[in-house]
Tab-separated table of C-alpha atoms in Angstrom:
chain	number	residue	atom	x	y	z
A	294	MET	CA	264.621	83.915	227.524
A	295	ASP	CA	260.636	82.210	226.786
A	296	LYS	CA	257.817	83.713	228.530
A	297	ASP	CA	258.047	81.848	231.566
A	298	GLY	CA	261.365	83.438	232.555
A	299	THR	CA	263.510	80.437	231.193
A	300	ILE	CA	266.718	81.676	229.936
A	301	TYR	CA	268.511	79.461	226.793
A	302	TYR	CA	271.560	80.059	224.779
A	303	LYS	CA	272.566	77.988	221.965
A	304	ASN	CA	275.252	75.519	221.692
A	305	ASP	CA	277.898	74.345	219.076
A	306	SER	CA	275.519	71.779	217.947
A	307	CYS	CA	272.702	74.662	217.695
A	308	TYR	CA	270.499	72.949	220.393
A	309	LEU	CA	269.155	75.406	223.039
A	310	MET	CA	270.129	74.712	226.333
A	311	ALA	CA	268.700	75.849	229.234
A	312	LEU	CA	271.047	78.124	231.585
A	313	GLU	CA	268.328	79.476	234.396
A	314	THR	CA	264.682	77.925	234.799
A	315	ASN	CA	261.742	79.592	236.331
A	316	GLY	CA	261.298	78.049	239.828
A	317	ALA	CA	258.130	80.081	240.394
A	318	TYR	CA	255.039	77.767	238.945
A	319	LEU	CA	252.019	75.846	240.364
A	320	ASP	CA	251.924	72.405	240.821
A	321	SER	CA	247.960	72.109	240.992
A	322	VAL	CA	244.778	73.855	241.168
A	323	THR	CA	241.466	72.654	241.884
A	324	ALA	CA	237.908	74.518	242.287
A	325	ARG	CA	234.979	74.209	244.431
A	326	PRO	CA	231.859	75.812	244.013
A	327	ASP	CA	228.746	76.141	246.583
A	328	THR	CA	226.512	74.383	244.175
A	329	GLY	CA	226.852	72.400	241.074
A	330	SER	CA	230.352	71.183	239.053
A	331	VAL	CA	233.124	73.353	237.139
A	332	ASN	CA	234.065	72.483	233.952
A	333	TRP	CA	237.588	73.243	233.132
A	334	ASP	CA	238.229	74.534	229.403
A	335	LYS	CA	241.851	72.151	229.564
A	336	ARG	CA	243.561	69.968	232.040
A	337	PHE	CA	245.813	71.963	234.641
A	338	GLN	CA	249.635	72.468	233.523
A	339	ALA	CA	251.960	74.205	235.545
A	340	SER	CA	253.133	75.384	231.879
A	341	GLU	CA	249.614	76.538	231.071
A	342	THR	CA	248.968	79.769	232.723
A	343	GLU	CA	245.013	80.584	231.513
A	344	TYR	CA	241.819	78.731	231.828
A	345	THR	CA	238.506	79.222	231.484
A	346	LEU	CA	236.147	77.657	233.936
A	347	ARG	CA	232.248	77.174	233.709
A	348	VAL	CA	230.232	76.588	236.891
A	349	ALA	CA	226.510	76.114	237.182
A	350	GLU	CA	224.015	79.146	236.668
A	351	ASN	CA	222.912	79.095	241.040
A	352	ALA	CA	226.529	79.162	241.760
A	353	LYS	CA	227.339	82.059	243.987
A	354	ASN	CA	230.894	81.656	245.172
A	355	VAL	CA	234.183	79.088	244.088
A	356	THR	CA	236.474	77.861	246.210
A	357	LEU	CA	239.691	77.849	244.179
A	358	SER	CA	242.595	75.545	246.424
A	359	PHE	CA	246.700	76.778	245.016
A	360	LYS	CA	249.406	74.494	245.468
A	361	ALA	CA	253.256	75.818	244.469
A	362	PRO	CA	256.480	74.542	245.629
A	363	ALA	CA	258.351	75.361	248.780
A	364	GLY	CA	259.907	78.524	248.704
A	365	CYS	CA	257.158	80.221	246.800
A	366	THR	CA	254.424	82.551	247.648
A	367	MET	CA	251.507	83.152	246.026
A	368	LYS	CA	249.516	86.849	245.607
A	369	ILE	CA	246.168	88.039	244.445
A	370	GLY	CA	246.239	91.747	243.732
A	371	ASN	CA	248.825	92.976	246.551
A	372	ASP	CA	247.456	90.149	249.067
A	373	THR	CA	249.703	87.219	249.382
A	374	ILE	CA	247.698	83.995	250.246
A	375	ASP	CA	247.895	81.066	252.104
A	376	GLY	CA	246.735	78.537	248.808
A	377	THR	CA	243.091	79.257	249.282
A	378	TYR	CA	240.754	81.966	247.695
A	379	VAL	CA	237.144	82.329	247.308
A	380	ALA	CA	235.936	83.945	243.910
A	381	ASP	CA	232.435	85.453	243.629
A	382	VAL	CA	230.678	84.485	240.576
A	383	SER	CA	227.283	85.699	241.679
A	384	SER	CA	227.468	88.864	239.114
A	385	GLY	CA	227.793	85.752	236.260
A	386	LYS	CA	231.654	85.954	236.050
A	387	ALA	CA	235.049	86.668	237.594
A	388	GLU	CA	238.897	86.888	236.498
A	389	ILE	CA	241.015	85.575	239.291
A	390	LYS	CA	245.015	86.626	238.252
A	391	ILE	CA	247.502	85.337	241.004
A	392	ALA	CA	251.116	85.426	240.720
A	393	VAL	CA	253.255	82.938	241.709
A	394	VAL	CA	256.719	84.360	242.939
A	395	GLN	CA	260.248	82.712	243.631
A	396	GLY	CA	263.098	85.074	244.498
A	397	THR	CA	263.230	86.996	241.399
A	398	LYS	CA	261.535	84.668	239.304
A	399	SER	CA	257.688	84.979	238.953
A	400	ARG	CA	254.719	83.773	237.009
A	401	GLU	CA	251.170	84.628	236.577
A	402	TYR	CA	248.260	82.497	236.222
A	403	THR	CA	244.506	83.753	234.752
A	404	PHE	CA	241.394	82.032	235.538
A	405	HIS	CA	238.413	83.209	233.945
A	406	LEU	CA	235.225	81.934	235.966
A	407	THR	CA	231.774	82.440	234.128
A	408	LYS	CA	228.241	80.973	234.210
A	409	ASP	CA	228.311	81.120	230.018
A	410	HIS	CA	227.783	77.378	228.721
A	411	GLY	CA	226.923	78.618	225.259
A	412	ASN	CA	223.782	78.649	223.442
A	413	SER	CA	223.466	75.095	222.060
A	414	SER	CA	219.794	75.560	220.597
A	415	LEU	CA	218.752	75.532	216.765
A	416	THR	CA	217.490	78.684	215.289
A	417	SER	CA	215.423	76.782	212.706
A	418	MET	CA	214.244	73.609	211.766
A	419	ILE	CA	212.595	72.400	208.332
A	420	VAL	CA	211.478	69.304	206.996
A	421	SER	CA	210.884	69.230	203.340
A	422	THR	CA	210.801	66.969	200.389
A	423	SER	CA	212.637	68.753	198.442
A	424	ASN	CA	216.469	69.236	197.544
A	425	THR	CA	216.358	72.835	197.275
A	426	TYR	CA	215.994	75.111	200.695
A	427	GLY	CA	214.171	77.514	199.251
A	428	GLU	CA	211.197	75.621	197.921
A	429	VAL	CA	208.541	76.725	200.615
A	430	SER	CA	206.295	74.750	198.619
A	431	HIS	CA	207.846	71.614	199.465
A	432	TYR	CA	207.831	72.117	203.174
A	433	LEU	CA	206.161	69.631	205.337
A	434	SER	CA	203.732	71.028	208.489
A	435	MET	CA	205.101	70.795	211.704
A	436	THR	CA	203.471	70.064	215.176
A	437	PRO	CA	204.648	72.263	216.900
A	438	ALA	CA	205.694	75.177	215.037
A	439	PHE	CA	209.172	75.498	215.722
A	440	ASN	CA	210.390	77.405	219.008
A	441	SER	CA	214.185	76.827	220.044
A	442	ALA	CA	213.160	76.746	223.603
A	443	LYS	CA	210.943	73.338	222.423
A	444	THR	CA	212.656	70.322	221.875
A	445	GLY	CA	209.740	67.505	220.304
A	446	TYR	CA	208.474	68.084	217.218
A	447	THR	CA	206.348	65.528	214.745
A	448	VAL	CA	205.845	65.296	210.592
A	449	GLU	CA	203.189	63.573	208.966
A	450	TYR	CA	204.293	61.661	205.531
A	451	LEU	CA	201.866	59.070	205.512
A	452	ASP	CA	202.305	55.783	203.252
A	453	SER	CA	198.654	56.029	202.779
A	454	LYS	CA	198.654	58.479	200.730
A	455	ALA	CA	199.401	58.405	197.075
A	456	GLU	CA	201.225	61.650	196.993
A	457	ASN	CA	203.939	60.749	199.419
A	458	THR	CA	206.389	58.621	197.127
A	459	GLN	CA	209.570	59.390	198.568
A	460	ARG	CA	211.896	57.234	200.433
A	461	PHE	CA	213.268	60.282	202.717
A	462	LEU	CA	212.978	63.216	203.814
A	463	ARG	CA	215.403	66.125	204.065
A	464	VAL	CA	215.897	68.092	207.642
A	465	TYR	CA	216.648	71.425	207.180
A	466	VAL	CA	218.198	73.153	210.776
A	467	GLU	CA	220.576	76.081	211.494
A	468	LYS	CA	222.334	76.617	214.673
A	469	ALA	CA	222.712	79.550	217.110
A	470	GLU	CA	226.309	79.419	217.965
A	471	SER	CA	228.743	79.123	214.630
A	472	ASP	CA	231.292	77.105	217.014
A	473	ALA	CA	228.761	74.598	217.626
A	474	THR	CA	228.565	71.080	216.457
A	475	VAL	CA	225.349	69.034	215.468
A	476	LYS	CA	225.041	65.539	215.236
A	477	THR	CA	221.650	62.655	214.251
A	478	GLU	CA	221.100	59.523	215.956
A	479	ILE	CA	219.199	57.092	214.630
A	480	VAL	CA	216.371	56.278	217.720
A	481	LYS	CA	213.682	54.080	215.461
A	482	GLY	CA	212.788	53.268	212.430
A	483	VAL	CA	215.243	54.552	210.299
A	484	ARG	CA	217.576	52.666	207.662
A	485	LYS	CA	220.264	55.548	207.537
A	486	VAL	CA	221.044	59.312	207.663
A	487	THR	CA	223.293	61.266	205.936
A	488	THR	CA	224.660	64.848	206.395
A	489	THR	CA	225.645	67.820	204.415
A	490	THR	CA	227.127	71.062	206.285
A	491	SER	CA	227.138	74.492	204.990
A	492	GLY	CA	228.310	77.384	207.518
A	493	ASN	CA	225.494	77.154	210.256
A	494	ALA	CA	222.840	75.117	208.448
A	495	THR	CA	222.608	71.244	208.172
A	496	ARG	CA	220.790	68.917	206.166
A	497	PHE	CA	219.872	65.836	207.291
A	498	ASN	CA	218.115	62.845	204.814
A	499	VAL	CA	216.281	60.467	206.859
A	500	TYR	CA	215.846	57.454	205.324
A	501	TRP	CA	212.776	55.238	207.058
A	502	GLU	CA	212.319	51.544	207.378
A	503	ASP	CA	210.001	49.979	205.335
A	504	ASN	CA	206.589	49.081	206.848
A	505	VAL	CA	207.186	51.127	209.951
A	506	ASP	CA	204.491	53.116	211.891
A	507	GLU	CA	206.791	56.053	212.964
A	508	ALA	CA	210.779	57.025	212.202
A	509	GLN	CA	212.473	59.232	214.919
A	510	VAL	CA	215.541	60.762	214.728
A	511	LYS	CA	217.341	62.822	217.447
A	512	ILE	CA	219.220	65.843	216.864
A	513	THR	CA	222.074	67.092	219.617
A	514	VAL	CA	223.228	70.546	219.509
A	515	THR	CA	226.643	70.787	221.793
A	516	ALA	CA	228.168	74.386	222.717
A	517	LYS	CA	231.952	75.034	222.028
A	518	ALA	CA	231.435	75.991	226.027
A	519	GLY	CA	229.792	72.530	226.597
A	520	SER	CA	226.190	72.804	227.079
A	521	LYS	CA	224.440	70.605	225.218
A	522	THR	CA	220.331	70.731	223.765
A	523	GLU	CA	218.832	67.421	222.116
A	524	TYR	CA	215.625	68.003	219.744
A	525	LEU	CA	213.750	64.586	219.007
A	526	LEU	CA	211.994	64.772	215.255
A	527	THR	CA	208.959	62.212	214.516
A	528	ILE	CA	207.876	61.385	210.944
A	529	GLN	CA	204.641	59.721	211.295
A	530	ARG	CA	204.329	56.955	208.619
A	531	LYS	CA	200.919	55.531	209.568
A	532	GLU	CA	197.763	56.816	210.902
A	533	LYS	CA	197.306	56.939	214.477
A	534	VAL	CA	194.419	54.778	215.871
A	535	SER	CA	193.128	57.274	218.600
A	536	THR	CA	191.893	54.386	221.521
A	537	PRO	CA	188.573	56.086	223.194
A	538	THR	CA	189.127	57.557	226.947
A	539	PRO	CA	187.100	56.043	229.469
A	540	THR	CA	185.101	58.343	231.358
A	541	PRO	CA	187.040	58.450	234.993
A	542	THR	CA	184.977	57.890	237.962
A	543	GLU	CA	184.520	61.014	240.473
A	544	VAL	CA	187.000	60.646	243.378
A	545	PRO	CA	185.502	62.465	246.435
A	546	GLU	CA	187.593	64.907	248.081
A	547	VAL	CA	188.400	63.811	251.684
A	548	PHE	CA	191.248	65.870	253.448
A	549	GLY	CA	193.887	64.508	256.005
A	550	PRO	CA	193.901	65.586	259.277
A	551	TRP	CA	194.466	69.106	260.597
A	552	GLN	CA	198.862	69.843	261.025
A	553	THR	CA	199.856	72.506	262.764
A	554	ILE	CA	202.168	75.059	260.922
A	555	SER	CA	202.989	77.615	263.717
A	556	THR	CA	202.590	77.087	266.957
A	557	ALA	CA	200.689	80.426	269.035
A	558	THR	CA	202.911	83.337	270.015
A	559	VAL	CA	202.196	86.612	271.814
A	560	PHE	CA	201.745	88.205	268.346
A	561	ALA	CA	199.770	85.223	266.582
A	562	PRO	CA	197.411	82.169	267.070
A	563	GLU	CA	198.218	78.263	265.705
A	564	GLN	CA	197.816	77.967	262.382
A	565	GLN	CA	196.648	74.847	261.236
A	566	ARG	CA	196.742	73.273	257.638
A	567	ARG	CA	195.479	70.053	255.749
A	568	THR	CA	195.188	68.930	252.406
A	569	SER	CA	192.937	66.733	250.364
A	570	ASN	CA	193.664	63.726	248.444
A	571	LYS	CA	193.010	66.112	245.350
A	572	GLY	CA	196.099	68.235	246.423
A	573	ARG	CA	193.478	71.132	247.615
A	574	GLN	CA	194.486	72.995	250.919
A	575	GLU	CA	192.909	74.908	253.859
A	576	THR	CA	194.371	76.438	256.500
A	577	ARG	CA	192.408	77.858	259.759
A	578	THR	CA	193.306	79.275	262.951
A	579	VAL	CA	192.916	77.723	266.295
A	580	GLY	CA	192.475	79.558	270.035
A	581	SER	CA	193.741	83.239	270.541
A	582	LYS	CA	197.388	84.565	270.629
A	583	LEU	CA	199.549	84.092	273.857
A	584	THR	CA	199.266	86.093	276.937
A	585	PRO	CA	202.489	87.574	277.596
A	586	THR	CA	204.038	86.727	280.752
A	587	ILE	CA	207.417	87.536	282.664
A	588	LYS	CA	209.004	86.044	285.899
A	589	LEU	CA	212.569	87.881	287.476
A	590	ASN	CA	214.286	86.042	290.493
A	591	ALA	CA	214.306	89.457	292.608
A	592	ARG	CA	211.905	92.468	292.299
A	593	SER	CA	214.237	94.357	294.924
A	594	ILE	CA	218.051	94.508	295.159
A	595	ARG	CA	220.310	95.759	297.391
A	596	LEU	CA	224.043	97.459	296.001
A	597	LYS	CA	226.613	99.433	297.340
A	598	LYS	CA	227.866	102.272	295.876
A	599	LYS	CA	230.300	101.297	292.213
A	600	GLN	CA	229.072	97.992	292.838
A	601	SER	CA	227.367	95.876	289.868
A	602	THR	CA	225.462	92.938	289.338
A	603	THR	CA	223.920	90.333	286.455
A	604	LYS	CA	222.100	88.432	288.472
A	605	VAL	CA	218.641	89.795	287.652
A	606	GLN	CA	217.299	86.666	285.629
A	607	VAL	CA	214.350	86.920	283.341
A	608	SER	CA	212.305	83.589	282.598
A	609	GLY	CA	208.682	82.489	282.223
A	610	LEU	CA	208.587	84.288	278.880
A	611	ALA	CA	205.639	83.327	276.458
A	612	ALA	CA	206.510	82.207	272.841
A	613	GLY	CA	207.678	84.765	270.848
A	614	ASP	CA	208.482	87.414	272.955
A	615	ARG	CA	211.957	88.600	274.160
A	616	VAL	CA	213.249	91.626	275.970
A	617	GLN	CA	213.413	94.452	274.198
A	618	SER	CA	215.218	96.749	276.490
A	619	TRP	CA	216.785	97.361	280.126
A	620	THR	CA	215.932	101.199	281.548
A	621	THR	CA	216.493	103.106	284.525
A	622	SER	CA	214.424	105.706	286.304
A	623	ASN	CA	217.621	107.175	287.621
A	624	LYS	CA	220.420	107.237	285.855
A	625	LYS	CA	222.082	109.231	288.368
A	626	VAL	CA	221.459	106.638	291.678
A	627	ALA	CA	221.957	103.345	288.789
A	628	THR	CA	222.291	102.380	285.588
A	629	VAL	CA	221.634	99.205	283.581
A	630	THR	CA	222.588	98.050	280.103
A	631	SER	CA	221.213	96.137	277.050
A	632	ARG	CA	222.138	93.161	278.176
A	633	GLY	CA	220.733	93.367	282.277
A	634	LYS	CA	224.111	94.344	283.386
A	635	ILE	CA	223.056	96.899	286.652
A	636	THR	CA	225.685	99.683	287.884
A	637	ALA	CA	224.950	101.353	291.207
A	638	LYS	CA	226.357	105.355	291.033
A	639	LYS	CA	225.407	107.097	294.367
A	640	THR	CA	222.849	106.183	297.446
A	641	GLY	CA	219.346	106.230	296.869
A	642	LYS	CA	216.348	104.807	295.192
A	643	ALA	CA	215.997	103.589	291.300
A	644	ARG	CA	213.730	101.506	289.272
A	645	ILE	CA	214.876	99.535	286.739
A	646	ILE	CA	212.372	98.805	283.426
A	647	ILE	CA	212.458	95.668	281.395
A	648	THR	CA	210.521	95.734	278.439
A	649	LEU	CA	209.524	92.763	276.016
A	650	VAL	CA	208.695	93.103	272.332
A	651	SER	CA	204.563	92.324	273.705
A	652	GLY	CA	204.771	95.752	275.878
A	653	LYS	CA	205.027	93.655	278.976
A	654	LYS	CA	206.699	95.290	281.576
A	655	ALA	CA	208.641	94.237	284.748
A	656	VAL	CA	210.142	96.057	287.448
A	657	VAL	CA	212.954	95.803	289.921
A	658	ASN	CA	213.849	98.195	292.802
A	659	VAL	CA	217.194	98.957	293.361
A	660	THR	CA	218.751	100.769	296.539
A	661	VAL	CA	222.078	102.207	296.471
A	662	GLN	CA	223.550	102.129	300.402
A	663	LYS	CA	226.822	103.229	301.198
A	664	THR	CA	227.552	100.256	303.219
A	665	ALA	CA	228.479	96.761	302.016
A	666	VAL	CA	225.591	94.324	300.977
A	667	LYS	CA	225.623	91.361	303.732
A	668	THR	CA	224.045	87.879	303.636
A	669	THR	CA	220.557	87.792	305.790
A	670	LYS	CA	219.754	84.485	304.774
A	671	ILE	CA	220.859	80.920	303.434
A	672	SER	CA	218.372	78.530	301.542
A	673	GLY	CA	218.001	76.175	299.107
A	674	LEU	CA	219.699	73.406	301.047
A	675	LYS	CA	218.290	70.098	302.721
A	676	LYS	CA	218.829	69.458	306.258
A	677	SER	CA	220.465	66.162	305.862
A	678	VAL	CA	221.093	63.709	303.139
A	679	VAL	CA	221.969	60.110	302.719
A	680	LEU	CA	225.358	59.393	300.544
A	681	LYS	CA	226.833	56.001	299.361
A	682	ARG	CA	231.051	56.072	299.463
A	683	ARG	CA	232.539	57.440	297.115
A	684	GLN	CA	229.364	59.158	295.770
A	685	LYS	CA	229.648	62.832	295.052
A	686	LEU	CA	226.887	65.849	296.047
A	687	LYS	CA	226.993	69.357	294.716
A	688	LEU	CA	225.664	71.910	296.913
A	689	LYS	CA	223.965	75.069	296.037
A	690	PRO	CA	223.155	77.424	298.585
A	691	VAL	CA	220.798	80.309	297.447
A	692	ILE	CA	222.382	83.222	299.074
A	693	SER	CA	219.926	86.625	300.104
A	694	PRO	CA	219.999	89.005	299.043
A	695	LEU	CA	221.609	87.801	295.898
A	696	THR	CA	223.244	91.283	296.123
A	697	SER	CA	225.348	89.823	298.894
A	698	VAL	CA	229.136	90.625	298.449
A	699	GLU	CA	230.206	88.144	301.281
A	700	LYS	CA	232.011	85.003	299.957
A	701	VAL	CA	230.064	81.404	300.705
A	702	THR	CA	232.569	78.878	302.950
A	703	TYR	CA	232.182	75.332	303.167
A	704	LYS	CA	233.500	73.255	306.098
A	705	THR	CA	233.164	69.628	307.109
A	706	SER	CA	233.232	68.616	310.595
A	707	ASN	CA	235.109	65.117	309.785
A	708	LYS	CA	237.303	64.979	307.157
A	709	LYS	CA	237.096	61.267	307.161
A	710	VAL	CA	233.861	60.683	307.029
A	711	ALA	CA	233.039	63.680	304.095
A	712	THR	CA	235.160	66.221	302.714
A	713	VAL	CA	233.976	69.340	300.773
A	714	SER	CA	235.229	71.548	298.238
A	715	SER	CA	235.483	75.030	298.086
A	716	ARG	CA	232.814	75.065	295.405
A	717	GLY	CA	230.517	72.979	297.665
A	718	VAL	CA	231.514	69.962	296.245
A	719	ILE	CA	230.693	66.820	298.934
A	720	THR	CA	232.485	63.916	298.819
A	721	ALA	CA	231.794	60.366	300.584
A	722	LYS	CA	234.171	58.507	302.206
A	723	LYS	CA	233.626	56.128	304.727
A	724	LYS	CA	230.890	55.179	306.649
A	725	GLY	CA	229.692	57.510	309.287
A	726	THR	CA	228.366	60.921	310.190
A	727	ALA	CA	229.560	64.575	309.067
A	728	LYS	CA	228.139	67.938	309.150
A	729	ILE	CA	228.869	70.272	306.397
A	730	THR	CA	228.874	74.247	307.495
A	731	VAL	CA	227.975	76.399	304.648
A	732	LYS	CA	228.816	80.164	305.396
A	733	SER	CA	228.390	83.612	304.458
A	734	GLY	CA	229.031	86.556	306.531
A	735	LYS	CA	227.250	85.752	309.732
A	736	LYS	CA	225.237	83.636	308.417
A	737	THR	CA	225.771	79.409	308.544
A	738	TYR	CA	223.479	76.697	307.540
A	739	THR	CA	224.020	72.883	308.611
A	740	VAL	CA	223.435	70.169	306.744
A	741	THR	CA	223.960	66.316	308.172
A	742	VAL	CA	225.804	64.071	306.102
A	743	LYS	CA	225.152	60.730	306.566
A	744	VAL	CA	227.406	58.152	304.743
A	745	LYS	CA	226.456	54.489	304.406
């Protein structure tokens, strides 16, 4: 039996023949990070069970999508998954073990997720005229001084100086990571580059072309994990002739228009900013903070004992303000929830106080009675309307008091001219006149409908 659970036997010709195969495996795996890309250490194959996936430094999670043959189940830990798993890599790494099970057979895959892309930097770079690394007196001064975080360097080996007789220079570099590779590439002014490597150290002989101002080579360090750093070395062969820098003409500073960066609220006035052509910014405060305001659709309501309502509505709040709380002055008479649902408990009077975050308050007076709340008035409707054939109009009557429990009904005097639904939608049928009666309890209101 191999590590995948396949059983073999040896036939008379000494060949291994499979008796039973392991049908528990993954068909495919995809990985999608929330940012950046994913680098696999190798291409996914069903027979390979361990992989390393490298993600971007700023990635927080990676969504893994698994597919397995029909009849297989997939588990991560004790949890059965449907094929998708989100791995948290905010700590820098994660290890996902997924088991694929089919009957008595199983196969486990391991996915190592990491933000470590390896170290692709150099620990030193020395340019010398000597074949011997240790001859410090032959080292050439490099600008800037070597620092692994800096990637551009220049050395002077001017052909105008009599002592500079060599036709090439030696560049000694050491890599930070032993498994990293170091390669050179000619950029300009170089005939050839030869390479000698010993352990972590590499020596390049850089041969420049005749009569060039400068020679350049690019040194590329690639970590085993995939990260890459490129260093550019310039060998200066001729004196640079500096060009006088003209004295710049002073440009006057001019500011652009003021722009609003935050509008006024009940807590702060409007803030504006403007930017000059030199990048300088100025801010200012305009006006003052807003005065808190609040509107209610009712200042007093009546409720029958045990009746609840959410019909008290708050509006007209100034920018930045909101309802902080609903409270009652007498919980024995009426209670109120944080969302404004008022419930009558027993007969009596109570005050519902609505408080805004700005401190502004409004009060609704509640009277709890034994009898049902009846309609006293119907308003909000026109006396007459004109409609075209097949035109619709929804009636929106205002019932007073708003806590009335009496149902609103609609009735037409002539269904051939105009009909009305139980929700108050009028439909014009044919030319003529019909009267729509709106009724709630003992109160009625008539709307005359003329169909053209």
